[in-house]
Structure formats: C-alpha cells, structure tokens
C-alpha cells in the first residue's frame, strides 16, 4: 500500500478570509521574528562572549554550528510530524523548546555549557522555521501567497536588522552579553498567546507511524559529517585516518537512512518519491548552495567588522543595514509581482544571478576595503537572497498536495540549513587556519625587530580569540589584516557554490501557480513564453 493511501481525507474547509489570514499570520510572524532574532542578536555578541568565556575560534564556530546542527537534523522530523499531528500544537512546542534553550544559554559559565544550550535552542528554532512555511502553505494558495510574502520578507528583514543592533546595544550596556539570550523571550510568549487565539487549522486524521529509525539514522549521519567538517584541519589532519573513519561512517549511516526511508518506513521522514519531481529535486540542490551563501554572510561579516575593522558590536550591527535593505526590498516586490502575474522563475533566476555577483564581490575585500564599497557588495547579495529564499519554497509547495506539504517544505529548509551548516563549519575551519598561519608568519619579524616583546607576542598565541583593545598597535594591525584577508578568502570558496545554485535554478521548469490550497488532478502546464507569443500572434492574424 502506498503512503498516500494510508491518509484519510481532510474535511472540507472554507477558504480563510483576508482578515482571518492576517490574524493567524501575526502570530506566525512574531514566531519568525523570535527565531531569526535568536541568531542575529547573538552574532555581534559572539566575539565578546567567546573572549569572556576564554574560547577559541573553533569554539566561536561551534556556538553557531551547534545551533545549525540541531536545526538541520530535526527540520525534516518537524515537517513530517506536521503532516501527522496538529500544526499549531507543534509550533507552540517548538517555541517552548526555544525559550528553554535561550534561558540556559543566558546562564552559561563555560563554552561547553553555551554550546549545549544552543543545541536546545536549535531544536526549537528548527521547528519554528519549518512550521511557519508549512502552516502558511496550509492557509493560502500558491498564487495568493505572494500577497503575504511581503509581510514575511519585512519580518525577516526587521529581525535581521534589529538583531545585530539590539545585540550590540545590549553587549555595550550594563546588561552585558547574557541579556542577548533573554531579549526575545517576551516575543515568544506573545506568539504563543496569539497562535492559541487566532490560528485555527483542521487536523487531518490519519494512521500515524513515526519513523524513529529513519529519523535517528538521518540525524546521526548528518551530525557525523558536520562534526568532521568543523574539526578537520584543526583537531586532526584532513588527510588522516580520523577523516576516513568519519566520512565513511557518516556516508554509511546516511545510506542506511536512505534504505530505511525508501524501502522500510511506512511513513518516512523524507519521502524519497518527492525527488522524482524535477522542480523539487532542483530546488533542493539550489537550497543547499543558497544556504552556504546566506549563512556565510550572516555569520562571518559581523565578525569581520569587529575583528578586522575594530568596530563595536553596535556599529557592526549598523553595517548590516545595506544587506537587509536589499533583502527586504526584493522579497516584498517579488511577492507582489508573482501574485499579480503568476510568473516566478524570472525572480529566482535573476535573484540567484545577484547572489553569484554579490558573493564574488565580497571575495575581493580585505581589511582596507572602503566600508561604503563593502556595504554595496552586501546590498547586491541581500537583493539576490530576497528574491530567492521564499520563491524556492513556493516552487516546491506548488508541486505537492496538502498531505505532503509538511515533508516537502521541510526538505527545502533541511537542505538549506544543511548547506549553511556545512559552509559555516568548513569556512570557519579555513578562516581559523588562515588567520593563525598569517599571524604566526607576521609575529616573528615584529619580535625580531623589537616592535613587540616575546611576552606581548604570546597574546596572539594558543588560538584564542583576542580582545583587540588589549593588543599593542603592531599586533592589533597584524591580526586585523590577517582576519580581513581570510574573510575575503572564504567568500571566494563560496562563489562556486552559488554558481551551482544558479545552474540548478536555470533548469527548473516553471509551472502555473495553482489557485487552490490542495493539488488537483489536472495536466501540468508549463509556462513557455515563446509558445504564448506564437499563440497570441496567430490570434491576431485570424482577426
């Protein structure tokens, strides 16, 4: 018996009015604000946090990787659960998990404590981000979704904008960095209340068989590979027995997960038949590499402004304005235009082109690049991401029925987060290695010429992230120059990833956006502009 045959039909549901959608959407947008704020508000605080807790560059990366690892591994599980249980209840549970993780992070006394708390936070954030797209897909048809994507884009931009600013202000205030982990808790509580009062979705009754084995294997395989990427080149050599064990082990576990999902599980976490659809398969490939560009930019640019340009957390937050402006603008405009015209691939195509250009431009920067030029590069990248992120999900949701919308939506989110986690882990290792190498090469001449003492040179030893204000001017200049050059270098590595995403988008076939919530049995119509023009010309000739 097929998976779809086990699903009971959902009861007929009258379309929600614009007012009802906006009321329910308000709770979802607050939840999205909370999820994004949890990352952006901490970004500018991390250099201070890591220095205060006596962490290293590896520890800095792992605070971020731990959250993304938890998000990545559990996103498809949240999506599958959304196809089997109450979406509203799952959203509320994920918010409670997030609140618990944030509270623990604010009490952290060591890097290991902080990383563990961020794992819990990641579990909650993964649920929130996956369920938002799923719930919206259950309320609004693909054709009308652009009408509301502007609100989503504006919320995303607002949280991305306010997070670094608020985080910077809190770190520079008497509250200190611990306050960053508590600032979003009131919004989470408000979201819980609004969702309880305003979100009303029918629950589809069906036979529930949770795929525990597939979920465990999936999380295990992804975790092993991410740990390998983040520690390779630092804790062990890339070409070593440890690398072989971890890579082979991770791939074997993922192969077993694929076997379970395809042959054993009655209701798999990731239904492999989804990938038989060309649009879903290509959108998934694009999502992986979009995640690399997005997470690389949001993670390392803030550190660049503080550790290479000597900015305070607040000023580093202000530098994100240009990227946020580009992201918000194209997200709102593309959503409106897609609802008006029904055409979406053009936005995906030029959006990915802008991502390629923006990433390539950022690859040229170092510690001396004029700040206005860096801001322009960030604007280009942000504009591309704004036209790409939501529309990748839209293209997938347009190709599945309501029974599988949770699994399909979470697949895109899963691979986007996976790409970002791999990118941050790998690029974090590259950044750490290059900074350490350049600092080591540069310190010796400074000591030899007497510009710094041997005791002062030890301030840059041990791999710790230094407090720049405590360094003598020659050492500070050396570290800032090394960090700036290394940051541009990691964006150079990201360029091929964005090119691959663009190629995947180019091969996606544009299909007409449906005006119904569920997919109905009708011939799939591809939008071929040349054919439309020919038909139009024939009609004119007949007159």
Short mmCIF file of C-alpha atoms in Angstrom, two decimals:
data_model
loop_
_atom_site.label_atom_id
_atom_site.label_comp_id
_atom_site.label_asym_id
_atom_site.label_seq_id
_atom_site.Cartn_x
_atom_site.Cartn_y
_atom_site.Cartn_z
CA UNK A 1 0.00 0.00 0.00
CA UNK A 2 1.35 3.43 -0.89
CA UNK A 3 1.93 6.11 1.68
CA UNK A 4 -0.80 8.31 0.27
CA UNK A 5 -3.29 5.50 0.55
CA UNK A 6 -2.93 5.47 4.33
CA UNK A 7 -4.00 9.09 4.65
CA UNK A 8 -7.58 9.95 5.45
CA UNK A 9 -9.22 12.74 3.57
CA UNK A 10 -9.18 16.12 5.29
CA UNK A 11 -12.58 17.61 5.98
CA UNK A 12 -13.75 20.29 3.62
CA UNK A 13 -12.60 23.71 4.74
CA UNK A 14 -13.94 27.05 3.64
CA UNK A 15 -11.19 29.40 2.44
CA UNK A 16 -9.94 31.76 5.13
CA UNK A 17 -10.79 35.42 4.69
CA UNK A 18 -8.07 38.05 4.34
CA UNK A 19 -8.75 39.19 7.90
CA UNK A 20 -8.51 35.66 9.30
CA UNK A 21 -5.28 35.02 7.44
CA UNK A 22 -3.73 38.25 8.74
CA UNK A 23 -4.76 37.45 12.34
CA UNK A 24 -3.21 33.98 12.17
CA UNK A 25 -0.22 35.32 10.25
CA UNK A 26 0.50 37.83 13.01
CA UNK A 27 1.29 35.01 15.46
CA UNK A 28 3.43 33.23 12.87
CA UNK A 29 5.37 36.39 12.05
CA UNK A 30 6.09 37.00 15.73
CA UNK A 31 7.38 33.42 15.94
CA UNK A 32 9.56 34.00 12.87
CA UNK A 33 10.83 37.24 14.43
CA UNK A 34 11.80 35.26 17.55
CA UNK A 35 13.57 32.53 15.57
CA UNK A 36 15.64 34.91 13.47
CA UNK A 37 16.34 37.23 16.40
CA UNK A 38 17.79 34.29 18.34
CA UNK A 39 20.62 34.10 15.79
CA UNK A 40 21.12 37.70 14.75
CA UNK A 41 21.02 39.19 18.25
CA UNK A 42 23.87 36.90 19.32
CA UNK A 43 26.03 37.33 16.22
CA UNK A 44 27.53 40.66 17.22
CA UNK A 45 27.88 39.49 20.81
CA UNK A 46 29.86 36.36 20.00
CA UNK A 47 33.35 37.94 19.89
CA UNK A 48 32.70 39.33 23.39
CA UNK A 49 31.12 36.08 24.63
CA UNK A 50 33.97 33.91 23.35
CA UNK A 51 36.58 36.26 24.82
CA UNK A 52 34.77 36.37 28.19
CA UNK A 53 34.42 32.58 28.36
CA UNK A 54 38.04 32.11 27.19
CA UNK A 55 37.01 30.34 24.00
CA UNK A 56 38.84 29.82 20.71
CA UNK A 57 37.95 30.45 17.06
CA UNK A 58 36.89 26.80 16.95
CA UNK A 59 34.60 27.45 19.91
CA UNK A 60 33.22 30.54 18.14
CA UNK A 61 32.34 28.43 15.13
CA UNK A 62 30.84 25.67 17.25
CA UNK A 63 28.44 28.01 19.05
CA UNK A 64 26.94 28.63 15.60
CA UNK A 65 27.37 25.10 14.27
CA UNK A 66 25.68 23.54 17.31
CA UNK A 67 22.51 25.52 16.66
CA UNK A 68 22.53 24.77 12.94
CA UNK A 69 23.31 21.11 13.55
CA UNK A 70 20.24 20.74 15.76
CA UNK A 71 18.12 22.73 13.29
CA UNK A 72 19.34 20.72 10.32
CA UNK A 73 18.96 17.26 11.81
CA UNK A 74 15.46 17.85 13.18
CA UNK A 75 13.86 20.01 10.46
CA UNK A 76 12.54 17.07 8.38
CA UNK A 77 11.23 15.48 11.58
CA UNK A 78 9.23 18.60 12.44
CA UNK A 79 7.94 18.65 8.85
CA UNK A 80 6.82 15.02 8.94
CA UNK A 81 5.16 15.48 12.32
CA UNK A 82 3.26 18.43 10.83
CA UNK A 83 1.70 16.03 8.32
CA UNK A 84 0.54 13.78 11.18
CA UNK A 85 -0.30 16.00 14.16
CA UNK A 86 -1.69 19.46 14.97
CA UNK A 87 0.49 22.08 13.31
CA UNK A 88 -0.47 24.68 15.91
CA UNK A 89 0.48 22.43 18.82
CA UNK A 90 3.82 21.62 17.22
CA UNK A 91 4.54 25.32 16.72
CA UNK A 92 3.80 26.00 20.37
CA UNK A 93 6.02 23.11 21.48
CA UNK A 94 8.89 24.37 19.35
CA UNK A 95 8.56 27.83 20.90
CA UNK A 96 8.71 26.36 24.41
CA UNK A 97 11.85 24.38 23.47
CA UNK A 98 13.42 27.56 22.10
CA UNK A 99 12.63 29.52 25.28
CA UNK A 100 14.22 26.79 27.41
CA UNK A 101 17.41 26.78 25.34
CA UNK A 102 17.75 30.56 25.43
CA UNK A 103 17.28 30.68 29.20
CA UNK A 104 20.03 28.09 29.67
CA UNK A 105 22.38 29.92 27.28
CA UNK A 106 21.99 33.12 29.29
CA UNK A 107 23.26 31.29 32.37
CA UNK A 108 26.31 29.76 30.61
CA UNK A 109 29.52 29.61 32.64
CA UNK A 110 31.67 27.90 30.01
CA UNK A 111 31.87 27.35 26.26
CA UNK A 112 30.69 23.75 26.57
CA UNK A 113 27.64 24.89 28.57
CA UNK A 114 26.86 27.56 25.99
CA UNK A 115 27.22 25.14 23.07
CA UNK A 116 24.92 22.61 24.77
CA UNK A 117 22.28 25.28 25.40
CA UNK A 118 22.49 26.38 21.78
CA UNK A 119 21.74 22.82 20.70
CA UNK A 120 18.44 23.02 22.58
CA UNK A 121 17.77 26.43 21.05
CA UNK A 122 18.42 24.97 17.62
CA UNK A 123 15.82 22.24 18.18
CA UNK A 124 13.19 24.89 18.83
CA UNK A 125 14.26 27.27 16.07
CA UNK A 126 14.28 24.41 13.56
CA UNK A 127 10.68 23.66 14.39
CA UNK A 128 9.60 27.29 14.19
CA UNK A 129 11.23 27.96 10.81
CA UNK A 130 9.95 24.72 9.24
CA UNK A 131 6.41 25.03 10.60
CA UNK A 132 5.94 28.65 9.52
CA UNK A 133 6.26 27.74 5.84
CA UNK A 134 4.10 24.64 6.31
CA UNK A 135 1.28 26.48 8.09
CA UNK A 136 1.26 29.31 5.55
CA UNK A 137 1.09 26.68 2.81
CA UNK A 138 -1.97 25.24 4.56
CA UNK A 139 -3.73 28.62 4.73
CA UNK A 140 -3.01 30.31 1.40
CA UNK A 141 -2.90 29.00 -2.19
CA UNK A 142 0.42 29.34 -4.08
CA UNK A 143 -0.97 32.05 -6.40
CA UNK A 144 -2.13 34.20 -3.47
CA UNK A 145 0.91 33.53 -1.31
CA UNK A 146 2.89 36.36 -2.87
CA UNK A 147 0.33 38.76 -1.44
CA UNK A 148 1.50 37.77 2.04
CA UNK A 149 5.17 37.04 1.34
CA UNK A 150 5.83 40.77 1.65
CA UNK A 151 4.91 40.53 5.32
CA UNK A 152 7.25 37.55 5.67
CA UNK A 153 10.07 39.40 3.92
CA UNK A 154 9.52 42.51 6.02
CA UNK A 155 9.57 40.48 9.25
CA UNK A 156 12.69 38.63 8.17
CA UNK A 157 14.39 41.90 7.31
CA UNK A 158 13.25 43.62 10.50
CA UNK A 159 14.56 40.80 12.71
CA UNK A 160 17.80 40.66 10.72
CA UNK A 161 18.16 44.42 11.06
CA UNK A 162 17.17 44.82 14.71
CA UNK A 163 19.01 41.73 15.94
CA UNK A 164 22.58 42.95 15.44
CA UNK A 165 21.64 46.47 16.55
CA UNK A 166 19.83 45.35 19.70
CA UNK A 167 22.51 42.77 20.41
CA UNK A 168 25.25 45.36 20.03
CA UNK A 169 23.47 47.82 22.32
CA UNK A 170 22.88 45.15 24.97
CA UNK A 171 26.50 43.97 24.90
CA UNK A 172 27.71 47.56 25.26
CA UNK A 173 25.26 48.20 28.13
CA UNK A 174 25.22 47.16 31.78
CA UNK A 175 23.21 44.03 30.88
CA UNK A 176 26.19 42.50 29.12
CA UNK A 177 26.08 39.66 26.62
CA UNK A 178 23.81 37.50 28.79
CA UNK A 179 20.95 39.89 28.13
CA UNK A 180 21.05 38.92 24.43
CA UNK A 181 19.62 35.49 25.26
CA UNK A 182 16.61 36.92 27.05
CA UNK A 183 15.55 39.78 24.78
CA UNK A 184 13.37 37.59 22.53
CA UNK A 185 11.61 35.66 25.31
CA UNK A 186 8.70 38.16 25.69
CA UNK A 187 8.05 37.92 21.93
CA UNK A 188 7.93 34.12 22.18
CA UNK A 189 5.31 34.34 24.92
CA UNK A 190 3.23 36.82 22.88
CA UNK A 191 3.45 34.48 19.88
CA UNK A 192 2.18 31.56 21.96
CA UNK A 193 -0.85 33.57 23.08
CA UNK A 194 -1.70 34.90 19.59
CA UNK A 195 -1.36 31.47 17.97
CA UNK A 196 -3.64 29.91 20.57
CA UNK A 197 -6.31 32.54 19.96
CA UNK A 198 -6.11 33.12 16.21
CA UNK A 199 -4.67 30.06 14.43
CA UNK A 200 -7.36 27.52 13.56
CA UNK A 201 -6.44 24.74 11.14
CA UNK A 202 -8.26 21.43 10.57
CA UNK A 203 -6.45 18.37 11.89
CA UNK A 204 -6.17 15.59 9.32
CA UNK A 205 -6.98 12.26 10.95
CA UNK A 206 -4.71 9.51 9.70
CA UNK A 207 -2.84 6.41 10.74
CA UNK A 208 0.32 7.56 12.49
CA UNK A 209 3.54 5.57 12.22
CA UNK A 210 6.51 7.60 13.39
CA UNK A 211 9.73 6.66 11.61
CA UNK A 212 12.05 6.60 14.64
CA UNK A 213 14.72 4.51 12.91
CA UNK A 214 14.90 6.74 9.84
CA UNK A 215 14.97 9.91 11.97
CA UNK A 216 17.77 8.54 14.17
CA UNK A 217 19.89 7.46 11.21
CA UNK A 218 19.33 10.77 9.44
CA UNK A 219 20.37 12.83 12.47
CA UNK A 220 23.35 10.55 13.12
CA UNK A 221 24.71 10.67 9.57
CA UNK A 222 24.33 14.44 9.25
CA UNK A 223 25.90 15.02 12.68
CA UNK A 224 28.96 12.88 11.94
CA UNK A 225 29.70 14.70 8.69
CA UNK A 226 29.17 18.16 10.21
CA UNK A 227 31.45 17.35 13.12
CA UNK A 228 34.10 16.14 10.66
CA UNK A 229 33.86 19.32 8.58
CA UNK A 230 34.10 21.61 11.60
CA UNK A 231 37.04 19.85 13.27
CA UNK A 232 39.02 18.81 10.18
CA UNK A 233 42.31 20.64 9.76
CA UNK A 234 42.32 21.66 13.45
CA UNK A 235 41.80 18.70 15.78
CA UNK A 236 43.09 16.28 13.13
CA UNK A 237 44.54 16.47 9.62
CA UNK A 238 42.22 16.44 6.62
CA UNK A 239 44.23 13.53 5.19
CA UNK A 240 44.14 11.25 8.22
CA UNK A 241 42.62 8.02 9.48
CA UNK A 242 40.11 10.04 11.53
CA UNK A 243 38.86 11.71 8.38
CA UNK A 244 38.41 8.34 6.68
CA UNK A 245 36.52 6.88 9.65
CA UNK A 246 34.18 9.88 9.98
CA UNK A 247 33.46 10.35 6.28
CA UNK A 248 32.92 6.65 5.58
CA UNK A 249 30.92 6.25 8.78
CA UNK A 250 28.73 9.27 8.07
CA UNK A 251 28.04 8.20 4.50
CA UNK A 252 27.23 4.63 5.57
CA UNK A 253 24.76 5.89 8.17
CA UNK A 254 23.11 8.16 5.58
CA UNK A 255 22.99 5.24 3.11
CA UNK A 256 21.18 3.17 5.73
CA UNK A 257 18.82 6.11 6.32
CA UNK A 258 18.05 6.25 2.59
CA UNK A 259 17.39 2.50 2.58
CA UNK A 260 15.03 2.79 5.53
CA UNK A 261 13.25 5.80 4.01
CA UNK A 262 12.83 4.15 0.62
CA UNK A 263 12.14 0.51 1.50
CA UNK A 264 11.25 0.05 5.16
CA UNK A 265 9.43 3.02 6.69
CA UNK A 266 5.67 3.14 6.16
CA UNK A 267 5.66 6.91 6.62
CA UNK A 268 9.25 8.09 6.04
CA UNK A 269 10.59 11.33 7.48
CA UNK A 270 11.79 12.32 3.98
CA UNK A 271 9.62 10.63 1.33
CA UNK A 272 12.14 9.84 -1.41
CA UNK A 273 9.42 9.85 -4.08
CA UNK A 274 9.33 13.64 -3.72
CA UNK A 275 12.63 13.83 -5.57
CA UNK A 276 11.09 12.25 -8.65
CA UNK A 277 9.55 15.67 -9.22
CA UNK A 278 12.03 17.72 -11.25
CA UNK A 279 11.17 21.03 -9.58
CA UNK A 280 11.56 19.65 -6.06
CA UNK A 281 14.87 17.95 -6.88
CA UNK A 282 16.40 21.04 -8.48
CA UNK A 283 15.02 23.40 -5.82
CA UNK A 284 16.61 21.18 -3.18
CA UNK A 285 20.01 21.39 -4.91
CA UNK A 286 19.68 25.18 -5.15
CA UNK A 287 18.63 25.41 -1.48
CA UNK A 288 21.84 23.68 -0.36
CA UNK A 289 24.06 26.27 -2.03
CA UNK A 290 21.82 29.22 -1.16
CA UNK A 291 22.26 28.15 2.46
CA UNK A 292 26.03 28.31 2.05
CA UNK A 293 25.89 31.92 0.81
CA UNK A 294 23.29 33.06 3.36
CA UNK A 295 24.88 31.59 6.47
CA UNK A 296 28.42 32.51 5.41
CA UNK A 297 27.41 36.15 5.03
CA UNK A 298 25.37 36.44 8.23
CA UNK A 299 27.94 34.57 10.31
CA UNK A 300 31.30 35.94 9.25
CA UNK A 301 30.59 39.51 8.15
CA UNK A 302 29.72 40.61 11.69
CA UNK A 303 32.95 39.06 12.97
CA UNK A 304 34.82 40.77 10.12
CA UNK A 305 33.57 44.23 11.10
CA UNK A 306 34.60 43.71 14.73
CA UNK A 307 37.84 41.75 14.39
CA UNK A 308 39.17 43.29 11.18
CA UNK A 309 37.74 46.81 11.24
CA UNK A 310 37.76 47.38 15.01
CA UNK A 311 34.05 48.24 15.23
CA UNK A 312 31.91 47.98 18.34
CA UNK A 313 29.06 45.43 18.29
CA UNK A 314 26.56 48.27 17.76
CA UNK A 315 28.40 49.69 14.74
CA UNK A 316 28.88 46.21 13.32
CA UNK A 317 25.11 45.83 13.53
CA UNK A 318 24.59 49.08 11.65
CA UNK A 319 26.70 47.73 8.78
CA UNK A 320 24.06 45.04 8.16
CA UNK A 321 21.57 47.72 7.07
CA UNK A 322 22.58 47.56 3.43
CA UNK A 323 22.14 43.79 3.15
CA UNK A 324 18.81 43.91 4.96
CA UNK A 325 17.55 46.72 2.72
CA UNK A 326 18.28 44.66 -0.38
CA UNK A 327 16.68 41.54 1.09
CA UNK A 328 13.50 43.29 2.26
CA UNK A 329 13.04 45.23 -0.97
CA UNK A 330 13.24 42.31 -3.37
CA UNK A 331 11.27 40.00 -1.07
CA UNK A 332 8.32 42.40 -0.97
CA UNK A 333 8.46 43.38 -4.65
CA UNK A 334 8.87 39.83 -5.95
CA UNK A 335 5.97 38.58 -3.81
CA UNK A 336 3.62 41.24 -5.10
CA UNK A 337 4.65 40.78 -8.71
CA UNK A 338 4.30 36.99 -8.54
CA UNK A 339 0.75 37.27 -7.21
CA UNK A 340 -0.08 39.77 -9.95
CA UNK A 341 1.44 37.89 -12.88
CA UNK A 342 1.74 34.27 -11.75
CA UNK A 343 5.33 34.14 -13.04
CA UNK A 344 8.02 33.24 -10.53
CA UNK A 345 11.03 31.73 -12.29
CA UNK A 346 12.30 35.08 -13.56
CA UNK A 347 12.69 36.20 -9.93
CA UNK A 348 14.54 33.02 -9.00
CA UNK A 349 16.87 33.36 -11.98
CA UNK A 350 17.93 36.96 -11.58
CA UNK A 351 17.95 36.57 -7.79
CA UNK A 352 20.48 33.75 -7.99
CA UNK A 353 22.48 35.80 -10.50
CA UNK A 354 22.67 38.61 -7.95
CA UNK A 355 23.76 36.14 -5.26
CA UNK A 356 26.63 34.99 -7.51
CA UNK A 357 27.71 38.58 -8.21
CA UNK A 358 27.40 39.67 -4.56
CA UNK A 359 29.43 36.71 -3.29
CA UNK A 360 32.13 37.31 -5.92
CA UNK A 361 32.36 40.98 -4.95
CA UNK A 362 32.71 40.14 -1.24
CA UNK A 363 35.54 37.77 -2.15
CA UNK A 364 37.61 40.82 -3.20
CA UNK A 365 37.54 42.58 0.18
CA UNK A 366 40.17 42.74 2.90
CA UNK A 367 40.83 44.89 5.97
CA UNK A 368 41.39 48.02 3.85
CA UNK A 369 38.34 47.87 1.52
CA UNK A 370 36.28 51.10 1.84
CA UNK A 371 33.26 50.47 4.03
CA UNK A 372 30.83 52.02 1.53
CA UNK A 373 32.04 49.51 -1.03
CA UNK A 374 31.56 46.59 1.37
CA UNK A 375 28.04 47.91 2.02
CA UNK A 376 27.32 47.95 -1.72
CA UNK A 377 28.53 44.35 -2.07
CA UNK A 378 26.25 43.33 0.81
CA UNK A 379 23.28 45.10 -0.78
CA UNK A 380 23.72 43.12 -4.01
CA UNK A 381 23.90 39.84 -2.09
CA UNK A 382 20.89 40.74 0.05
CA UNK A 383 18.80 41.67 -3.01
CA UNK A 384 19.56 38.28 -4.56
CA UNK A 385 18.71 36.35 -1.41
CA UNK A 386 15.43 38.25 -1.01
CA UNK A 387 14.27 37.17 -4.47
CA UNK A 388 15.40 33.58 -3.94
CA UNK A 389 14.62 32.21 -0.49
CA UNK A 390 10.81 32.40 -0.34
CA UNK A 391 10.38 31.56 -4.00
CA UNK A 392 12.30 28.28 -3.74
CA UNK A 393 9.80 27.16 -1.11
CA UNK A 394 6.90 28.45 -3.23
CA UNK A 395 8.03 26.41 -6.24
CA UNK A 396 8.10 23.24 -4.12
CA UNK A 397 4.77 23.81 -2.36
CA UNK A 398 3.11 24.39 -5.73
CA UNK A 399 4.07 20.83 -6.73
CA UNK A 400 2.74 18.84 -3.77
CA UNK A 401 -0.64 18.15 -2.19
CA UNK A 402 -1.62 19.14 1.36
CA UNK A 403 -0.94 15.62 2.68
CA UNK A 404 2.78 16.04 1.93
CA UNK A 405 3.24 19.80 2.25
CA UNK A 406 4.99 19.45 5.63
CA UNK A 407 7.54 16.94 4.39
CA UNK A 408 8.14 18.81 1.12
CA UNK A 409 8.55 22.23 2.75
CA UNK A 410 10.85 20.87 5.43
CA UNK A 411 13.02 19.18 2.78
CA UNK A 412 13.92 22.59 1.33
CA UNK A 413 14.51 24.05 4.80
CA UNK A 414 16.55 20.99 5.79
CA UNK A 415 18.91 21.15 2.84
CA UNK A 416 19.24 24.94 3.04
CA UNK A 417 20.23 24.69 6.69
CA UNK A 418 22.46 21.70 5.95
CA UNK A 419 24.27 23.68 3.26
CA UNK A 420 24.66 26.60 5.63
CA UNK A 421 25.92 24.41 8.46
CA UNK A 422 28.47 22.71 6.20
CA UNK A 423 29.54 26.10 4.82
CA UNK A 424 29.95 27.70 8.25
CA UNK A 425 31.80 24.65 9.60
CA UNK A 426 34.17 24.34 6.65
CA UNK A 427 34.72 28.07 6.18
CA UNK A 428 35.15 28.56 9.93
CA UNK A 429 37.96 26.00 9.86
CA UNK A 430 39.53 27.70 6.83
CA UNK A 431 39.23 31.12 8.48
CA UNK A 432 40.82 29.91 11.70
CA UNK A 433 43.68 28.19 9.86
CA UNK A 434 44.48 31.15 7.60
CA UNK A 435 44.35 33.71 10.41
CA UNK A 436 46.63 31.55 12.59
CA UNK A 437 49.09 31.00 9.73
CA UNK A 438 49.30 34.69 8.81
CA UNK A 439 49.62 35.77 12.43
CA UNK A 440 52.39 33.23 13.05
CA UNK A 441 54.28 34.39 9.97
CA UNK A 442 53.84 38.05 10.93
CA UNK A 443 54.74 37.88 14.63
CA UNK A 444 58.32 36.66 14.13
CA UNK A 445 59.51 39.80 12.26
CA UNK A 446 57.84 42.03 14.86
CA UNK A 447 59.70 40.28 17.69
CA UNK A 448 62.96 40.22 15.74
CA UNK A 449 62.84 43.97 15.09
CA UNK A 450 61.89 44.76 18.67
CA UNK A 451 58.48 46.26 17.85
CA UNK A 452 56.85 43.83 20.31
CA UNK A 453 58.27 41.74 23.12
CA UNK A 454 58.11 37.96 23.25
CA UNK A 455 55.68 38.23 26.16
CA UNK A 456 53.39 40.50 24.15
CA UNK A 457 53.55 38.13 21.17
CA UNK A 458 52.05 35.39 23.35
CA UNK A 459 48.80 37.39 23.44
CA UNK A 460 48.13 36.06 19.94
CA UNK A 461 49.09 32.50 20.77
CA UNK A 462 47.04 29.47 21.72
CA UNK A 463 44.33 30.00 19.14
CA UNK A 464 42.19 32.16 21.46
CA UNK A 465 40.14 35.00 20.01
CA UNK A 466 41.96 38.04 21.40
CA UNK A 467 40.46 41.19 22.88
CA UNK A 468 41.71 43.70 20.30
CA UNK A 469 41.74 46.59 22.78
CA UNK A 470 44.36 44.76 24.88
CA UNK A 471 46.82 44.28 22.00
CA UNK A 472 49.76 46.59 21.21
CA UNK A 473 49.24 48.51 17.96
CA UNK A 474 51.58 46.33 15.82
CA UNK A 475 49.87 43.11 16.94
CA UNK A 476 46.42 44.60 16.51
CA UNK A 477 47.23 45.73 12.96
CA UNK A 478 48.64 42.29 12.19
CA UNK A 479 45.55 40.48 13.46
CA UNK A 480 43.10 42.84 11.72
CA UNK A 481 44.94 42.47 8.42
CA UNK A 482 45.05 38.67 8.70
CA UNK A 483 41.36 38.45 9.59
CA UNK A 484 40.29 40.76 6.76
CA UNK A 485 42.21 38.82 4.11
CA UNK A 486 40.93 35.48 5.44
CA UNK A 487 37.30 36.68 5.34
CA UNK A 488 37.57 37.59 1.66
CA UNK A 489 39.15 34.20 1.04
CA UNK A 490 36.18 32.24 2.42
CA UNK A 491 33.79 34.14 0.14
CA UNK A 492 35.99 33.09 -2.76
CA UNK A 493 35.28 29.48 -1.78
CA UNK A 494 31.55 30.27 -1.71
CA UNK A 495 31.44 31.54 -5.32
CA UNK A 496 31.41 28.07 -6.99
CA UNK A 497 28.56 27.07 -4.66
CA UNK A 498 26.42 29.98 -5.79
CA UNK A 499 27.19 29.22 -9.45
CA UNK A 500 25.93 25.66 -8.96
CA UNK A 501 22.74 27.03 -7.38
CA UNK A 502 22.21 29.28 -10.41
CA UNK A 503 22.63 26.32 -12.78
CA UNK A 504 20.04 24.33 -10.81
CA UNK A 505 17.56 27.23 -10.94
CA UNK A 506 18.01 27.62 -14.70
CA UNK A 507 16.90 24.01 -15.22
CA UNK A 508 13.75 24.34 -13.08
CA UNK A 509 10.65 24.26 -15.27
CA UNK A 510 8.15 26.99 -14.47
CA UNK A 511 4.63 25.71 -13.87
CA UNK A 512 1.48 27.71 -13.40
CA UNK A 513 0.79 28.60 -9.77
CA UNK A 514 -2.42 26.92 -8.64
CA UNK A 515 -5.22 28.94 -7.06
CA UNK A 516 -6.37 26.11 -4.76
CA UNK A 517 -4.88 25.04 -1.44
CA UNK A 518 -4.65 21.40 -2.48
CA UNK A 519 -3.22 20.00 -5.67
CA UNK A 520 -5.98 18.85 -8.02
CA UNK A 521 -5.67 16.28 -10.74
CA UNK A 522 -5.10 18.28 -13.88
CA UNK A 523 -2.46 18.34 -16.61
CA UNK A 524 0.66 20.19 -15.51
CA UNK A 525 1.04 23.23 -17.73
CA UNK A 526 4.50 24.61 -18.29
CA UNK A 527 4.75 28.30 -18.98
CA UNK A 528 6.52 28.72 -22.29
CA UNK A 529 6.79 32.37 -23.23
CA UNK A 530 7.69 31.66 -26.84
CA UNK A 531 4.63 29.44 -27.27
CA UNK A 532 2.41 32.08 -25.70
CA UNK A 533 3.72 34.70 -28.11
CA UNK A 534 3.09 32.38 -31.07
CA UNK A 535 -0.48 31.75 -29.97
CA UNK A 536 -1.02 35.46 -29.49
CA UNK A 537 0.33 36.17 -32.99
CA UNK A 538 -1.94 33.52 -34.53
CA UNK A 539 -5.00 35.03 -32.89
CA UNK A 540 -4.10 38.47 -34.19
CA UNK A 541 -3.66 37.05 -37.71
CA UNK A 542 -7.09 35.37 -37.62
CA UNK A 543 -8.72 38.70 -37.00
#
